[in-house]
mmCIF file of C-alpha atoms in Angstrom:
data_model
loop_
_atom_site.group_PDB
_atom_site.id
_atom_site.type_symbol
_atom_site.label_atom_id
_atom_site.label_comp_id
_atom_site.label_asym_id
_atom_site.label_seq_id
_atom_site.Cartn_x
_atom_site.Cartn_y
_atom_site.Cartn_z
ATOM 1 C CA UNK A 1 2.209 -164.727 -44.273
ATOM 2 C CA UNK A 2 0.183 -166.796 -46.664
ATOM 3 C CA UNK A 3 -2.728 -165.346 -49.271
ATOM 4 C CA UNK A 4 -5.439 -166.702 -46.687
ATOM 5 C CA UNK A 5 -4.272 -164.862 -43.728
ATOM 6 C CA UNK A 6 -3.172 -161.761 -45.632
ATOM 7 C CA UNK A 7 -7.372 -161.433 -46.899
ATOM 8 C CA UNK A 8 -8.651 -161.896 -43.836
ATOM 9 C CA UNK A 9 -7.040 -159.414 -42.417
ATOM 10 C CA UNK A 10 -7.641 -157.415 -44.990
ATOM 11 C CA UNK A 11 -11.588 -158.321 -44.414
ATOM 12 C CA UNK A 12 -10.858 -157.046 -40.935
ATOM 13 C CA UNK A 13 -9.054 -153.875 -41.597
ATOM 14 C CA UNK A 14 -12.096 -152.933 -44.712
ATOM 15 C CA UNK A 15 -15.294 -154.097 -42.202
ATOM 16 C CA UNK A 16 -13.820 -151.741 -39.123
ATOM 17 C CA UNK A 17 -13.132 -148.921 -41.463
ATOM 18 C CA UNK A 18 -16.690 -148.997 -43.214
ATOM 19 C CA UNK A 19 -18.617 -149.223 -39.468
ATOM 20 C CA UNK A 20 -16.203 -146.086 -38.246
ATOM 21 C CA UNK A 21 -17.170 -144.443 -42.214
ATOM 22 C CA UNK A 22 -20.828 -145.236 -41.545
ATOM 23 C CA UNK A 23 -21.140 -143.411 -38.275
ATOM 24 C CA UNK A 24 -21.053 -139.738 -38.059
ATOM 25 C CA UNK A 25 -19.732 -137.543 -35.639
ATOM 26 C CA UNK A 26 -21.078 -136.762 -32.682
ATOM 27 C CA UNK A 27 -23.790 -133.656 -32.654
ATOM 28 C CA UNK A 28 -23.902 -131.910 -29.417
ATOM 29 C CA UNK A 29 -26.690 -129.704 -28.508
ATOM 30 C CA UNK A 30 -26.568 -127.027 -25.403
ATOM 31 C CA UNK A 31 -30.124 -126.606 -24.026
ATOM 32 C CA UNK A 32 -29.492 -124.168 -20.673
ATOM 33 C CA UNK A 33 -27.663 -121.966 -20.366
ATOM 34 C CA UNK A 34 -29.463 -120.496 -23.598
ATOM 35 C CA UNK A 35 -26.940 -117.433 -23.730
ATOM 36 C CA UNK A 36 -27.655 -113.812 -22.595
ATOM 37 C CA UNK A 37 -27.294 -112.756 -19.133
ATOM 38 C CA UNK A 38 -28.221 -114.207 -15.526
ATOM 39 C CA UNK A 39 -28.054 -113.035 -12.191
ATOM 40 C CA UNK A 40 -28.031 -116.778 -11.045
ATOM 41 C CA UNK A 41 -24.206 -117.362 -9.370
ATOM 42 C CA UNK A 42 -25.135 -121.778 -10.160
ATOM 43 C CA UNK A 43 -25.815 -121.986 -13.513
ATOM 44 C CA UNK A 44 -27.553 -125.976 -14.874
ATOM 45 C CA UNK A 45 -25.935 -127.058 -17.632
ATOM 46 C CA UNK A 46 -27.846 -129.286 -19.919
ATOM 47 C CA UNK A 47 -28.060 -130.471 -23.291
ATOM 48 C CA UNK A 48 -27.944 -133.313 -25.225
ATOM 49 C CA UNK A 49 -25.071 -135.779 -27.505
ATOM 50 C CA UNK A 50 -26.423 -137.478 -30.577
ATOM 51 C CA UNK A 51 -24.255 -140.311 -29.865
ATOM 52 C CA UNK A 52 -26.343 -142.384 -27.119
ATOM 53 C CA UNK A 53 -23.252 -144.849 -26.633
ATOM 54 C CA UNK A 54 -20.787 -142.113 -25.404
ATOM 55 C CA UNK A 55 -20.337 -142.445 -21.122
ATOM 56 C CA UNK A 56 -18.528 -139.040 -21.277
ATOM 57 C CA UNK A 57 -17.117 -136.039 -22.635
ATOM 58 C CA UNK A 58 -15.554 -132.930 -21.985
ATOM 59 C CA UNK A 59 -16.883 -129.441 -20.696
ATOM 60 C CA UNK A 60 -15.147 -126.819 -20.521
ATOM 61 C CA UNK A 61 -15.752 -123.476 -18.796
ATOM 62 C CA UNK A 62 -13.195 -120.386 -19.384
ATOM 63 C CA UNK A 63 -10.750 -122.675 -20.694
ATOM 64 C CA UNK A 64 -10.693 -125.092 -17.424
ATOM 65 C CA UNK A 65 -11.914 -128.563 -18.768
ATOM 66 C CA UNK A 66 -13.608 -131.454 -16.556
ATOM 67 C CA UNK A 67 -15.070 -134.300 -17.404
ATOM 68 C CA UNK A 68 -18.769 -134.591 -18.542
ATOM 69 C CA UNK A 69 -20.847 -137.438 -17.361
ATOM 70 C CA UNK A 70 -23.364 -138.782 -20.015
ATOM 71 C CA UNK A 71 -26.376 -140.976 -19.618
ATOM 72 C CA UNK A 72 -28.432 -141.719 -22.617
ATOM 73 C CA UNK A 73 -27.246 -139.067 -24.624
ATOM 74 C CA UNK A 74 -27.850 -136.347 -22.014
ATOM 75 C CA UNK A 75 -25.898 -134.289 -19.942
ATOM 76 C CA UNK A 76 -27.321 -132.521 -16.995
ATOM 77 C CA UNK A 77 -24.918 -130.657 -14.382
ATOM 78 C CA UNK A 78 -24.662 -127.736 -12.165
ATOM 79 C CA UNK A 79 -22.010 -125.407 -11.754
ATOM 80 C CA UNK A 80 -20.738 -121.602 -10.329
ATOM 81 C CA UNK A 81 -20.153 -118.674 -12.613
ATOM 82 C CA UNK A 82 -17.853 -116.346 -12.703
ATOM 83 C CA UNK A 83 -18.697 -112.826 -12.724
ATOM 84 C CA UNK A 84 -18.478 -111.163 -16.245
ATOM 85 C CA UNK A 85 -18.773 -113.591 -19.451
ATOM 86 C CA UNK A 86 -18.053 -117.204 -19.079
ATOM 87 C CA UNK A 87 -17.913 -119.335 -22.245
ATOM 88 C CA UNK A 88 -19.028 -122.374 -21.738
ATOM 89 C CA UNK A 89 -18.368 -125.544 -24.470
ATOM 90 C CA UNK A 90 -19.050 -129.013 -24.323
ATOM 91 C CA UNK A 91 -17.350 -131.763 -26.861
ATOM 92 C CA UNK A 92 -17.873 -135.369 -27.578
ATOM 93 C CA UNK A 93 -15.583 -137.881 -29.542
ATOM 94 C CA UNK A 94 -16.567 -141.112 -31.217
ATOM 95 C CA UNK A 95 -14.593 -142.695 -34.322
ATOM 96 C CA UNK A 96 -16.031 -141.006 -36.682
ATOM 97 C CA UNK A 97 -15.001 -137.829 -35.373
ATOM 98 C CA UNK A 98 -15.222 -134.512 -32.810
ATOM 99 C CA UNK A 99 -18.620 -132.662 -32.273
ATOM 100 C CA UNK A 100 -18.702 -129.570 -30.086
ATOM 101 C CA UNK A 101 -21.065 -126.563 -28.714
ATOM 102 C CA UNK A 102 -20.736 -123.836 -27.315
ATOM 103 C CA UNK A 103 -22.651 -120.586 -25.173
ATOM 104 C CA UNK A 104 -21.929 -118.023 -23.941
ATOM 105 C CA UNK A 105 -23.327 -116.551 -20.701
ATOM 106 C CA UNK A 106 -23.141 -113.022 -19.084
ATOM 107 C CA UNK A 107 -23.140 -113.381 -15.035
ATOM 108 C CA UNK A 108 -24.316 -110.421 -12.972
ATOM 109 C CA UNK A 109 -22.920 -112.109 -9.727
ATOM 110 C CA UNK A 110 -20.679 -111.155 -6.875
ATOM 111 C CA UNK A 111 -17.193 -111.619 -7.558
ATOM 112 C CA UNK A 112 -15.409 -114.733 -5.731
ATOM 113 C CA UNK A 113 -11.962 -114.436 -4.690
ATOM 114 C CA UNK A 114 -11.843 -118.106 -4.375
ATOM 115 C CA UNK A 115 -12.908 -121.085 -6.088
ATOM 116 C CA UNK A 116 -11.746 -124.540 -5.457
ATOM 117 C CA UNK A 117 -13.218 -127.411 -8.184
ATOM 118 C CA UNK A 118 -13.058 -131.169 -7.609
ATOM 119 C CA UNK A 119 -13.376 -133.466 -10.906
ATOM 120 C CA UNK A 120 -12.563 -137.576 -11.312
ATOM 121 C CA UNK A 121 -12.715 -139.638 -14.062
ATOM 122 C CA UNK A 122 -14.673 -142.430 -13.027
ATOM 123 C CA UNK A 123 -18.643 -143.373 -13.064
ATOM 124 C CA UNK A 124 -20.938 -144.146 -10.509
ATOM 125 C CA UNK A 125 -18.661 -142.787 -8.000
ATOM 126 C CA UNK A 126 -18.859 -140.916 -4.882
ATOM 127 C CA UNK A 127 -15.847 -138.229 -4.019
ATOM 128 C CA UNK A 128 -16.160 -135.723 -1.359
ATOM 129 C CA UNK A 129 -14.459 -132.667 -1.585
ATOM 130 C CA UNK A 130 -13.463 -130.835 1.425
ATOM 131 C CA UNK A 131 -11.662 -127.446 2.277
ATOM 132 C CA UNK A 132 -10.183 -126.584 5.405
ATOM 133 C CA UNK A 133 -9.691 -123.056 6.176
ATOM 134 C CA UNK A 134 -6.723 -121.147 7.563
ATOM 135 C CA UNK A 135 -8.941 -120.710 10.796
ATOM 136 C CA UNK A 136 -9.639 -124.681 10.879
ATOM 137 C CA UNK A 137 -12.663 -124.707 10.095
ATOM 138 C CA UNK A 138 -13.546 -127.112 7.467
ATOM 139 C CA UNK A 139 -16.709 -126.960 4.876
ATOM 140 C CA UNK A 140 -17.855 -130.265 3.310
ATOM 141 C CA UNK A 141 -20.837 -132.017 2.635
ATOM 142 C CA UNK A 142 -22.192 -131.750 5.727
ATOM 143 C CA UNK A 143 -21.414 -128.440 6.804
ATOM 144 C CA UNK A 144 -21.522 -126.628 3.753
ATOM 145 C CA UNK A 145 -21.385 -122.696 4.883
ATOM 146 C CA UNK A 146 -18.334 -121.623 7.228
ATOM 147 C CA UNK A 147 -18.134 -118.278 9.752
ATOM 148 C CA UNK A 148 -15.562 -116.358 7.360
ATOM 149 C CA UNK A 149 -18.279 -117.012 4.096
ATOM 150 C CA UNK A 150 -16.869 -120.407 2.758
ATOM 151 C CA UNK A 151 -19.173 -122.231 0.716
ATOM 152 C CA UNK A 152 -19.758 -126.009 -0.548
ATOM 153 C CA UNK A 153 -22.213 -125.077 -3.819
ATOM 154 C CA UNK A 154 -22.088 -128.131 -5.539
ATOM 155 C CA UNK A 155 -22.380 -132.016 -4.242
ATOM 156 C CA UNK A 156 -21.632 -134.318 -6.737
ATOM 157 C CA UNK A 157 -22.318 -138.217 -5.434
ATOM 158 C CA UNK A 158 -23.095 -140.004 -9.073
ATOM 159 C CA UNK A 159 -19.482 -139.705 -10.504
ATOM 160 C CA UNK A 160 -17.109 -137.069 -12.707
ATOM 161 C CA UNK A 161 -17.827 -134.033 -10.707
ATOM 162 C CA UNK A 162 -17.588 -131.003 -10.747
ATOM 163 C CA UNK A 163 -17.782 -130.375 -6.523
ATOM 164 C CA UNK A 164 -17.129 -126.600 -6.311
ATOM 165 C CA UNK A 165 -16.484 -125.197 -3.265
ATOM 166 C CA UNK A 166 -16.211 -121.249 -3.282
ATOM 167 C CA UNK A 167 -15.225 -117.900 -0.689
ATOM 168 C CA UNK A 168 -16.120 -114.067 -1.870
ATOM 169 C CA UNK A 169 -13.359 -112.974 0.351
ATOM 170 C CA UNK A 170 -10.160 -115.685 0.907
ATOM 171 C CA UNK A 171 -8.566 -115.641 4.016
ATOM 172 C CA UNK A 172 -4.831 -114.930 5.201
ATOM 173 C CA UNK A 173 -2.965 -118.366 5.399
ATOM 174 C CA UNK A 174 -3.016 -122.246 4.490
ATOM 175 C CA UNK A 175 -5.630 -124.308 2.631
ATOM 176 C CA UNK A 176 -5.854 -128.354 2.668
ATOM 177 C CA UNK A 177 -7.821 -129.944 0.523
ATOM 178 C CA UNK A 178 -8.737 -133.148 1.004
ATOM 179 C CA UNK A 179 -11.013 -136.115 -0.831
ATOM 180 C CA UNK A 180 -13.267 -138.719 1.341
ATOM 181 C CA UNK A 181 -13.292 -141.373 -1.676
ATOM 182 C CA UNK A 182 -16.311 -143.130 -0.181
ATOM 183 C CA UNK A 183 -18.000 -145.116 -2.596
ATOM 184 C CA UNK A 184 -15.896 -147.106 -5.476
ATOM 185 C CA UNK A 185 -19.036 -148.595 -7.944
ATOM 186 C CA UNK A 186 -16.147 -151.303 -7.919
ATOM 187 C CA UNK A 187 -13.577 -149.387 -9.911
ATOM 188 C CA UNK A 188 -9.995 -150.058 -8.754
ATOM 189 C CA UNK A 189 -9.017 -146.131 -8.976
ATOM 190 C CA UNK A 190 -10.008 -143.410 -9.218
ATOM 191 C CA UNK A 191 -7.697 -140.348 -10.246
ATOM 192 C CA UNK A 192 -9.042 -136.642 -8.992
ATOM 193 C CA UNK A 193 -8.489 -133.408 -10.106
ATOM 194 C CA UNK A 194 -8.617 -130.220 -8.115
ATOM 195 C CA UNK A 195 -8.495 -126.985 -10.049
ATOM 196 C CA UNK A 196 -7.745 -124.074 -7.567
ATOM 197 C CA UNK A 197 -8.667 -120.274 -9.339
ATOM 198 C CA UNK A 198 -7.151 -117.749 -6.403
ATOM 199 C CA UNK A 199 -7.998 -114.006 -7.092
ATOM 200 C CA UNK A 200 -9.820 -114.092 -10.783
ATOM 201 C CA UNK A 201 -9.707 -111.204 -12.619
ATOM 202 C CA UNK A 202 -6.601 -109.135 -11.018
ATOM 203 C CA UNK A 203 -3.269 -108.957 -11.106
ATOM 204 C CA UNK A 204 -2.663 -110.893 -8.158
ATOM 205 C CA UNK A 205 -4.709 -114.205 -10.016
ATOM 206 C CA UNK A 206 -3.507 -117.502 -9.317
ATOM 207 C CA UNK A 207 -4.036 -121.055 -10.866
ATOM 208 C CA UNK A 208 -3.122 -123.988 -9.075
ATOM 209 C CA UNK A 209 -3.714 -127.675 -9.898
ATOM 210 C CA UNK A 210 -3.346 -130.435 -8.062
ATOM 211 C CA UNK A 211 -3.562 -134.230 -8.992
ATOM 212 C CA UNK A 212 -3.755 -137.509 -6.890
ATOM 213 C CA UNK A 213 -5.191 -141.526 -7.404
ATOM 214 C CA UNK A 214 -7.370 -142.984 -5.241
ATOM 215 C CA UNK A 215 -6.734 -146.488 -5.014
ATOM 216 C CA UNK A 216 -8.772 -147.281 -1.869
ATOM 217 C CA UNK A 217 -12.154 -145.857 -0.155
ATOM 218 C CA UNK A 218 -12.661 -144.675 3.406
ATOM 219 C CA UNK A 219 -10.728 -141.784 4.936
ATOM 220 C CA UNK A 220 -9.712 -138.662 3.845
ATOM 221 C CA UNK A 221 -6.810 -138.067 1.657
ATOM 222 C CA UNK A 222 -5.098 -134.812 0.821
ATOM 223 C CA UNK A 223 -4.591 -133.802 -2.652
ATOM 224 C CA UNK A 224 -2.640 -130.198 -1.820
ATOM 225 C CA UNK A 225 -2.377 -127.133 0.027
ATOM 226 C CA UNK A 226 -1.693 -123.570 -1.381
ATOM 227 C CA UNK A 227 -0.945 -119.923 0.342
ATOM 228 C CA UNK A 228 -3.189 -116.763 0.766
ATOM 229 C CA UNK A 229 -0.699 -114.355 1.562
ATOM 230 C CA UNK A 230 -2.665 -111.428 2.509
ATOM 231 C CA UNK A 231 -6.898 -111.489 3.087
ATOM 232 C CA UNK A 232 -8.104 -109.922 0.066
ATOM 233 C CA UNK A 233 -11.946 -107.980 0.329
ATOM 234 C CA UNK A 234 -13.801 -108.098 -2.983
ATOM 235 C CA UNK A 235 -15.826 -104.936 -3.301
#
């Protein structure tokens, strides 16, 4: 390597180094949930990143992280509570650095024995989650509420997630869940994440997670099944 090549890369390495030293860390701000208490089961979570350039980050509820869509420097995003305290955190991540927030929020809500979450990781795109039931019966989109209490709460169809699909009282038997990947934005895949939280709050709770690429649109693909042994009734 001669003297002329060994400077300009040395030009190279000094001029990336003083943009990623000139930029700060991203500053993340949580507008709602303020903290406090709510008797709301969907809480909107909102807030802003300092960063404008950032296209996501992370939030994280109870430990469970998804991705978080950004646009502009916002964030804007509805999701289910969990009865009791749910902390709720959002982080961002740019070269210079981490920046993170985080609330805390007491729900008053019913309890839910079961809670079923759909995240991806691309933009733009539209993911359907569905749920069938031990009894067949299946809630999506377009039949949201089911005869044994299943609910669809949340309908994502601009990208990331989270599409929550919930039941105060789970049924004896097999689930399927299954994704409708019906609108690409032209990405070539799509990987989706399904966070299943069986039980919460007893000695009988259950996590399951279940992982799958989508590589092609139209149709209905499952992405697992798990087991209620025994019908549970949440007081």
């Amino acid at each position: 390597m001669n003297i002329r090549t060994l400077l300009s890369l040395l030009t190279l390495l000094l001029c990336g180094a003083t943009t990623a030293w000139g930029r700060d860390a991203p500053k993340v701000t949580i507008n709602t949930p303020a903290g406090g208490w709510t008797s709301n089961r969907v809480a909107r979570i909102t807030g802003s990143i300092s960063d404008a350039s950032l296209r996501v980050g992370t939030l994280s509820v109870n430990g469970t992280e998804r991705p978080l869509p950004l646009r502009g420097g916002n964030f804007d995003l509805s999701l289910v509570l969990s009865p009791g305290i749910n902390v709720i955190e959002v982080a961002a991540t740019n070269e210079a650095g981490v920046g993170r927030a985080k609330v805390s929020v007491f729900a008053k809500v019913p309890k839910i024995d079961l809670r079923v979450v759909l995240s991806w990781d691309t933009d733009g795109t539209d993911l359907d989650l569905h749920v069938v039931e031990p009894s067949g019966e299946e809630a999506w989109y377009q039949h949201k509420e089911t005869a044994s209490g299943g609910s669809l709460d949340v309908d994502v169809t601009t990208g990331y997630g989270p599409e929550i699909y919930t039941q105060a009282n789970s049924q004896a038997g097999t689930y399927q869940v299954l994704v409708d990947y019906f609108s690409d934005n032209g990405n070539a895949q799509t990987e989706v994440k399904v966070d299943v939280l069986l039980h919460e709050g007893t000695d009988r709770e259950e996590r399951h997670t279940f992982r799958h690429m989508l590589t092609r649109t139209g149709g209905k693909f499952e992405v697992g099944t798990f087991e209620v042994k025994a019908a549970r009734v949440v007081q």
